[in-house]
XYZ file of C-alpha atoms in Angstrom:
142
model
C 7.899 10.984 -24.549
C 8.103 12.038 -20.429
C 5.684 11.170 -18.019
C 3.449 13.686 -16.282
C 4.414 15.182 -12.545
C 2.972 13.941 -9.566
C 1.484 17.240 -7.389
C -1.185 15.214 -4.749
C 0.093 17.174 -1.670
C -2.501 20.072 -2.533
C -3.995 19.977 -5.649
C -6.684 18.062 -7.294
C -5.752 15.388 -10.460
C -7.016 15.111 -14.021
C -9.106 12.421 -14.343
C -9.921 10.883 -17.610
C -14.043 10.512 -18.341
C -15.287 7.779 -17.202
C -12.771 7.209 -14.632
C -12.137 8.380 -10.994
C -9.816 8.947 -8.800
C -10.077 10.588 -5.013
C -6.457 11.636 -2.900
C -6.479 10.720 0.949
C -4.295 13.335 2.596
C -2.861 12.626 6.201
C -1.745 16.615 6.739
C 1.117 17.603 9.592
C 1.506 13.760 11.254
C 4.352 15.655 14.238
C 6.657 12.892 15.447
C 9.842 12.590 17.578
C 12.553 10.883 15.947
C 16.449 10.496 15.700
C 17.742 11.980 11.867
C 20.230 13.543 10.725
C 23.549 14.415 9.578
C 25.156 15.161 12.732
C 25.722 13.019 15.420
C 24.032 15.490 17.795
C 20.918 14.573 15.679
C 21.096 11.494 16.357
C 21.319 12.098 20.341
C 19.011 14.710 21.088
C 16.312 13.908 17.959
C 14.252 16.704 16.729
C 10.877 16.978 15.513
C 9.530 16.358 11.861
C 6.179 16.727 10.353
C 5.024 14.440 7.571
C 2.100 14.567 5.218
C 1.119 11.566 2.532
C -1.384 12.354 -0.398
C -2.455 8.739 -2.014
C -4.156 8.805 -5.332
C -6.624 5.527 -5.312
C -10.450 4.783 -7.077
C -12.297 5.386 -4.122
C -15.909 4.507 -5.871
C -16.203 1.072 -4.609
C -15.681 2.882 -0.708
C -17.998 5.975 -1.389
C -20.812 3.563 -2.775
C -20.472 0.777 -0.136
C -19.442 3.485 2.633
C -16.822 0.356 3.447
C -13.665 1.069 4.607
C -11.961 -2.446 3.643
C -12.406 -0.904 -0.087
C -10.206 2.547 0.270
C -7.189 3.339 3.044
C -7.835 3.354 6.476
C -5.454 6.586 7.263
C -4.898 5.569 11.793
C -3.081 2.180 9.916
C -1.128 5.211 7.568
C -0.478 6.925 10.789
C 0.649 3.649 12.353
C 2.755 3.032 9.328
C 4.147 6.348 9.042
C 5.232 6.520 12.986
C 6.732 3.106 12.852
C 9.151 4.654 10.095
C 10.306 7.387 11.847
C 10.572 6.676 15.273
C 12.172 2.954 14.259
C 14.852 3.889 12.442
C 18.023 6.399 12.552
C 18.573 7.698 9.233
C 21.158 10.774 7.397
C 18.953 11.729 5.398
C 15.565 13.169 5.114
C 14.959 12.232 1.406
C 15.472 8.910 2.262
C 12.655 8.844 5.656
C 10.270 10.271 2.887
C 11.229 7.427 0.194
C 10.802 4.669 3.005
C 7.818 5.878 4.198
C 5.996 6.424 0.738
C 7.381 2.459 -0.029
C 6.381 1.295 3.035
C 2.268 3.027 2.228
C 2.341 1.501 -0.655
C 3.244 -1.893 0.061
C 0.252 -2.703 2.764
C -2.233 -0.935 0.789
C -1.770 -2.019 -2.833
C -5.209 -0.074 -3.735
C -3.174 3.383 -3.705
C -1.845 3.618 -7.216
C 0.359 7.154 -6.588
C 1.984 8.640 -3.117
C 3.729 11.787 -2.227
C 5.394 12.565 0.613
C 6.366 15.297 2.276
C 8.669 15.259 5.571
C 9.355 18.837 7.137
C 12.428 19.291 9.734
C 11.936 22.408 11.514
C 14.675 24.919 12.583
C 17.467 22.265 10.719
C 20.673 22.854 11.477
C 22.023 25.487 8.505
C 23.917 27.928 10.730
C 21.435 30.556 10.362
C 17.569 30.673 10.997
C 15.626 28.913 9.016
C 12.134 27.674 9.512
C 12.143 23.880 8.228
C 13.686 22.037 5.683
C 11.481 19.519 3.544
C 11.440 17.351 1.069
C 8.978 15.875 -1.334
C 8.803 12.027 -2.583
C 6.747 11.486 -5.466
C 6.214 7.534 -6.745
C 3.435 6.743 -9.091
C 3.004 2.417 -9.622
C 3.968 1.405 -13.134
C 0.990 -0.994 -14.988
C 1.010 -4.160 -14.558
C-alpha cells in the first residue's frame, strides 16, 4: 500500500471523522546564507526563502488558548534561522531536510512537516526566477 502524499503548504488536509488537525505555517522567512555547489556561492552567499508547514492537533491549544499546547512559530523561525545561517550546504535539498528534522526534534507535537527552500536567481547560466525544493516527512506510528 502506497503512503498518502503530504501536501501541507497550500492545501487543506483530509480529516477522519472524530479527529481534527491544524496546519501551522511560517511563510517566506528570508535569510542571507552561504549554500551552493560553487565556490562563489559559498564565498559571497545569497538570499534564501523558506516556508514551513506543520501538521498537528490544535484542539487543546484552541480550547485553552495556550501557546504551550501548540507550535510556537517564533521558536520555529529561530530554529530555521539557526539551520540556514549556521551551516554551509551544497544542496538546498539538504537544507530543507535539516530544517524539517530540527523542527521535528524540538516539537514532538508536530505529526508531519513540509519545508520548501527557494533560492532566487540561481546560477543556471540563464534567466530563472528561482530554484526550489520541497521536502515532506510524516512521523511513523509508534
